Short mmCIF file of C-alpha atoms in Angstrom, two decimals:
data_model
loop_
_atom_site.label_atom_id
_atom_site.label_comp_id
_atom_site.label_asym_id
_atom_site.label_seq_id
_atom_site.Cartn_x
_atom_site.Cartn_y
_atom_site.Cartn_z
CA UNK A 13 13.43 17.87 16.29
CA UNK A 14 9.71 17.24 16.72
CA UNK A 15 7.80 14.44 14.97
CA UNK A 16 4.10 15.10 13.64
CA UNK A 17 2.42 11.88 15.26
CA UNK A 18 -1.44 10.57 13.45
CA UNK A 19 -1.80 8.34 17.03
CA UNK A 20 -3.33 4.54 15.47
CA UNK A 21 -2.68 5.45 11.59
CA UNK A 22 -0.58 2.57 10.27
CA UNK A 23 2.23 4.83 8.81
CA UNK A 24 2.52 6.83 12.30
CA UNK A 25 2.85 3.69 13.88
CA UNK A 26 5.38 1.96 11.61
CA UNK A 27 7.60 5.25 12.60
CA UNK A 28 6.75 4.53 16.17
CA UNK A 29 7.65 1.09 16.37
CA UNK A 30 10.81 1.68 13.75
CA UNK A 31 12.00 4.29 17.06
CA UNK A 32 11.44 2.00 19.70
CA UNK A 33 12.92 -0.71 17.98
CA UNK A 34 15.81 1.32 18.04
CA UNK A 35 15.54 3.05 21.95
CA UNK A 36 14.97 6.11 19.81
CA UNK A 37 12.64 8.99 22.13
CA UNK A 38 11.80 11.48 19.58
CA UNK A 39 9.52 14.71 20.64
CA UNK A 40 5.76 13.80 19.53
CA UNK A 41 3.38 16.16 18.55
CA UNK A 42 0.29 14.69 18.21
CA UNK A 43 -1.91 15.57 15.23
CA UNK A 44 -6.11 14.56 15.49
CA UNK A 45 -6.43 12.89 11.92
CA UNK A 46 -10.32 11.91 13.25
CA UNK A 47 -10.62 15.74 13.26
CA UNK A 48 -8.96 15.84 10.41
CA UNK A 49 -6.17 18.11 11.73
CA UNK A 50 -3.65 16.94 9.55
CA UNK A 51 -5.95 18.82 6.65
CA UNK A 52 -4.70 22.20 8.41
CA UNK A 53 -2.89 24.20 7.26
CA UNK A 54 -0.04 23.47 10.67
CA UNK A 55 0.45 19.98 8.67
CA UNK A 56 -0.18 21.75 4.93
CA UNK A 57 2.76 24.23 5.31
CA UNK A 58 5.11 20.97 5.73
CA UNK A 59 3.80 18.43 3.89
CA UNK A 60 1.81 19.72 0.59
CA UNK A 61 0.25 16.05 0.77
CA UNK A 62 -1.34 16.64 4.12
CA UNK A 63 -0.05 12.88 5.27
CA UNK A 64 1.28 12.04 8.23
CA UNK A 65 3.55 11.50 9.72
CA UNK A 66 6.29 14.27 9.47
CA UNK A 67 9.29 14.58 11.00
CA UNK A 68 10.97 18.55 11.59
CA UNK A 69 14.38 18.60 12.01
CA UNK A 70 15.91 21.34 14.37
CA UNK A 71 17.36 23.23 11.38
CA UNK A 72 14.02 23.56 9.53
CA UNK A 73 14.69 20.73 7.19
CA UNK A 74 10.82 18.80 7.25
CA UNK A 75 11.43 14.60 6.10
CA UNK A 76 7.95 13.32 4.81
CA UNK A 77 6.85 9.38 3.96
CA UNK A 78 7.48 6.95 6.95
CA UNK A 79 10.14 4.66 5.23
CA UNK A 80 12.52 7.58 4.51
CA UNK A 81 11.80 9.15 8.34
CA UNK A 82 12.62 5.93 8.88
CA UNK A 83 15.89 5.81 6.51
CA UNK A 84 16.46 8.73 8.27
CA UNK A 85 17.13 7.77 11.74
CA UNK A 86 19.04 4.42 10.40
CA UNK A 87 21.95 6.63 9.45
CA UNK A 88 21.67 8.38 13.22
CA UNK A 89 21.25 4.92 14.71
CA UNK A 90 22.99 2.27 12.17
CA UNK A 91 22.07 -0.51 15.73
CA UNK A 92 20.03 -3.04 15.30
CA UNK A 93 20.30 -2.70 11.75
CA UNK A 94 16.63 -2.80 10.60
CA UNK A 95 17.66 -1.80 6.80
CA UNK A 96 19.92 -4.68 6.49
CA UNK A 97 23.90 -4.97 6.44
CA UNK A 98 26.40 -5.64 3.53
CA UNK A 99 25.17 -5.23 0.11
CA UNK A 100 23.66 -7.96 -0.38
CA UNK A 101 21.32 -7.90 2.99
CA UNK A 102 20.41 -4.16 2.58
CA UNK A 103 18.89 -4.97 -0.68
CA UNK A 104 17.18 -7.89 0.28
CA UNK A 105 15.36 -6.31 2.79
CA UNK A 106 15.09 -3.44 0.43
CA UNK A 107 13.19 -6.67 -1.80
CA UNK A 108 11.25 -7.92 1.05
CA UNK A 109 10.07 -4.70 2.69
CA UNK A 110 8.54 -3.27 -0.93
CA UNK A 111 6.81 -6.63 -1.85
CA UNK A 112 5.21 -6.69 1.75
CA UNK A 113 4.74 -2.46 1.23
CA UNK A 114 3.03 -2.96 -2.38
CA UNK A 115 1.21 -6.26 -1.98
CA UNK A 116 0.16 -6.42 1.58
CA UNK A 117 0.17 -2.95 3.11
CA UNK A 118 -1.42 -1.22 -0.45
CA UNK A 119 -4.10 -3.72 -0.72
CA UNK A 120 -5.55 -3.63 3.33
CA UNK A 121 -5.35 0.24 2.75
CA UNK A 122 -7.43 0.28 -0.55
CA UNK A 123 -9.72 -2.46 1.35
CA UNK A 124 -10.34 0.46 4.14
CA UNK A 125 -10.07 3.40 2.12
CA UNK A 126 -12.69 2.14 -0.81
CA UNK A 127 -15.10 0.47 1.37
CA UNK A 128 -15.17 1.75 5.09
CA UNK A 129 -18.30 3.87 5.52
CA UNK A 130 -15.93 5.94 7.90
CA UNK A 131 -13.73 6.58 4.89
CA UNK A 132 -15.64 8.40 2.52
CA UNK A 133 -14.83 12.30 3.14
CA UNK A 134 -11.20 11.20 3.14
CA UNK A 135 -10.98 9.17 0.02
CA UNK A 136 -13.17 11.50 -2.54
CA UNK A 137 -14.45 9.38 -4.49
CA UNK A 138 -14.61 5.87 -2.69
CA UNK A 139 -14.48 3.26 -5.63
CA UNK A 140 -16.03 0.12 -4.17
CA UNK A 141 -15.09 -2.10 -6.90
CA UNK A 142 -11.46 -1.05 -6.27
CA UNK A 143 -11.47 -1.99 -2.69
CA UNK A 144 -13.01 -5.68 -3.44
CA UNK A 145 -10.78 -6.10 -5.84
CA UNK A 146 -7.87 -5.55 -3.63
CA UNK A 147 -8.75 -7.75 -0.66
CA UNK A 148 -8.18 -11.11 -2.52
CA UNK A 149 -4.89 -9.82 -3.34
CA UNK A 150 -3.82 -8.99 0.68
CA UNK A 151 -5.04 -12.54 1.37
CA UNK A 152 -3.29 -14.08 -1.35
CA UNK A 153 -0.20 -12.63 0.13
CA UNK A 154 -0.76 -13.35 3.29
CA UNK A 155 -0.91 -17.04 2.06
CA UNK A 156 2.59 -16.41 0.46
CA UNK A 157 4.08 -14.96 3.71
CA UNK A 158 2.85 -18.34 5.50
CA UNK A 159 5.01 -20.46 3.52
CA UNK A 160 8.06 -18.36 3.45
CA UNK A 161 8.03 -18.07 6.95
CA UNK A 162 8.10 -21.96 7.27
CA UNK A 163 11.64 -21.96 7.16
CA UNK A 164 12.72 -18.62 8.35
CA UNK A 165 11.76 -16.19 11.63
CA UNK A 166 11.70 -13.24 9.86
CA UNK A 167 10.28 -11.70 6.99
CA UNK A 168 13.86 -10.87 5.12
CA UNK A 169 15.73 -14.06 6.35
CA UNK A 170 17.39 -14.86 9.69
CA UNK A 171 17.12 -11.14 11.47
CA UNK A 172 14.14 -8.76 12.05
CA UNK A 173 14.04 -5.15 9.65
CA UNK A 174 11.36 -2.84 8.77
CA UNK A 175 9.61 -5.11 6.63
CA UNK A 176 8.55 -6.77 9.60
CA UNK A 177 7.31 -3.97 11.02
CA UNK A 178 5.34 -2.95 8.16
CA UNK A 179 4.14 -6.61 7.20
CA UNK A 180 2.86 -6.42 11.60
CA UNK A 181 1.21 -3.25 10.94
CA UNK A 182 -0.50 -4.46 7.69
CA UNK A 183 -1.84 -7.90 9.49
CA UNK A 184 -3.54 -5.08 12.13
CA UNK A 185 -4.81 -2.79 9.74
CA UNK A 186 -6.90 -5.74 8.18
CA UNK A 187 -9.11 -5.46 11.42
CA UNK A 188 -10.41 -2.12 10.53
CA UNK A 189 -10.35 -3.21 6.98
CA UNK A 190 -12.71 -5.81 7.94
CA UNK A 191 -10.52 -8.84 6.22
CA UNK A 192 -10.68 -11.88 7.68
CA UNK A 193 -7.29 -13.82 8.55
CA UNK A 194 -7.36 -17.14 6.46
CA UNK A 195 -7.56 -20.08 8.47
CA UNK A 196 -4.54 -22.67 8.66
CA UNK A 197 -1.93 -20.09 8.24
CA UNK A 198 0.42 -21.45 11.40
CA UNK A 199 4.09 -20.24 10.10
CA UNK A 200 2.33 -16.63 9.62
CA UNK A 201 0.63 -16.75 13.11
CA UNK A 202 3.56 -17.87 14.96
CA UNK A 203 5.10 -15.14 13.42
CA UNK A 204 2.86 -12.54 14.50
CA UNK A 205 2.22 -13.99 18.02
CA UNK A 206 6.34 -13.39 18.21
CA UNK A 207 5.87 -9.17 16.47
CA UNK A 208 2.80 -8.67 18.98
CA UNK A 209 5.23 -10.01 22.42
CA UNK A 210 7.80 -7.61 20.90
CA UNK A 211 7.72 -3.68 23.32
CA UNK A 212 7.82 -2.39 20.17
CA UNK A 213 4.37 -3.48 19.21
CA UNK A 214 2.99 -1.19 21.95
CA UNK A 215 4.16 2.37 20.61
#
């Protein structure tokens, strides 16, 4: 088994932390995405995307998209459940971890992708307009998040789960977004202080 790493790329990392929440070591081969390595034809043979990350199992058998990786080693390692238990708490984490996927995690991205000068021979073509009109929507949400977690710890209710992880990962990818944390958000930032004192934070 051998895991196609992208080093500070958000989805990498969500993998990352998603293993070492789970004292999961899993072989790393690490890919240069500022060389753009992950354009070669070593990542292109696996993943007709060129994304990382990738995960080869020892049969052959190549798992792309971090959430499924992630999905993935869940069924290897069903403790701590970070997918949720019973019915009804695997599907509201499902709930929880694609609102914070599709209006937190999206939005930063198309913030970075659209408007970063560093950006623009990855994302061919760079749409300004697209990535201003996306950043009111990740601080809109972030304003959301603030109030729901007034009266719970995590994201999904009373236990932490992988949308957590990618809500902590979307809250650091604003800083090379360049978007600005709203001010007064103290549930949110008590939050985070709690993700960033986690190990996990460090992978």
């Amino acid at each position: 088994m051998k895991l196609y790493d992208g080093g500070k790329a958000p989805n990498p990392r969500r993998v990352r932390m998603f293993l070492a929440e789970k004292g999961v070591d899993v072989p790393l081969q690490t890919v240069d995405m500022g060389a753009m390595e992950h354009r070669g034809e070593e990542i292109g043979c696996r993943n007709p995307f060129r994304e990382l990350p990738v995960l080869e199992l020892d049969d052959g058998t190549i798992i792309c998209e971090s959430v499924a990786i992630c999905r993935y080693f869940e069924e290897l390692h069903p403790e701590p459940a970070l997918f949720g238990e019973g019915a009804v708490g695997k599907a509201e984490v499902e709930m929880w971890q694609r609102r914070v996927e599709h209006r937190l995690f999206m939005p930063v991205a198309a913030v970075f992708r659209h408007l970063h000068p560093a950006m623009k021979e990855w994302e061919v073509p760079q749409v300004p307009e697209w990535g201003h009109a996306n950043r009111p929507k990740a601080t809109a949400f972030l304003e959301f998040l603030d109030e729901l977690l007034g009266d719970r710890p995590f994201i999904a209710g009373d236990k932490y789960s992988i949308a957590d992880i990618t809500a902590f990962i979307s809250i650091q990818f604003m800083k090379p977004a360049r978007i600005e944390m709203p001010e007064g958000l103290d549930h949110l930032m008590r939050w985070y202080q709690e993700q960033a004192a986690r190990p996990s934070a460090q992978a």
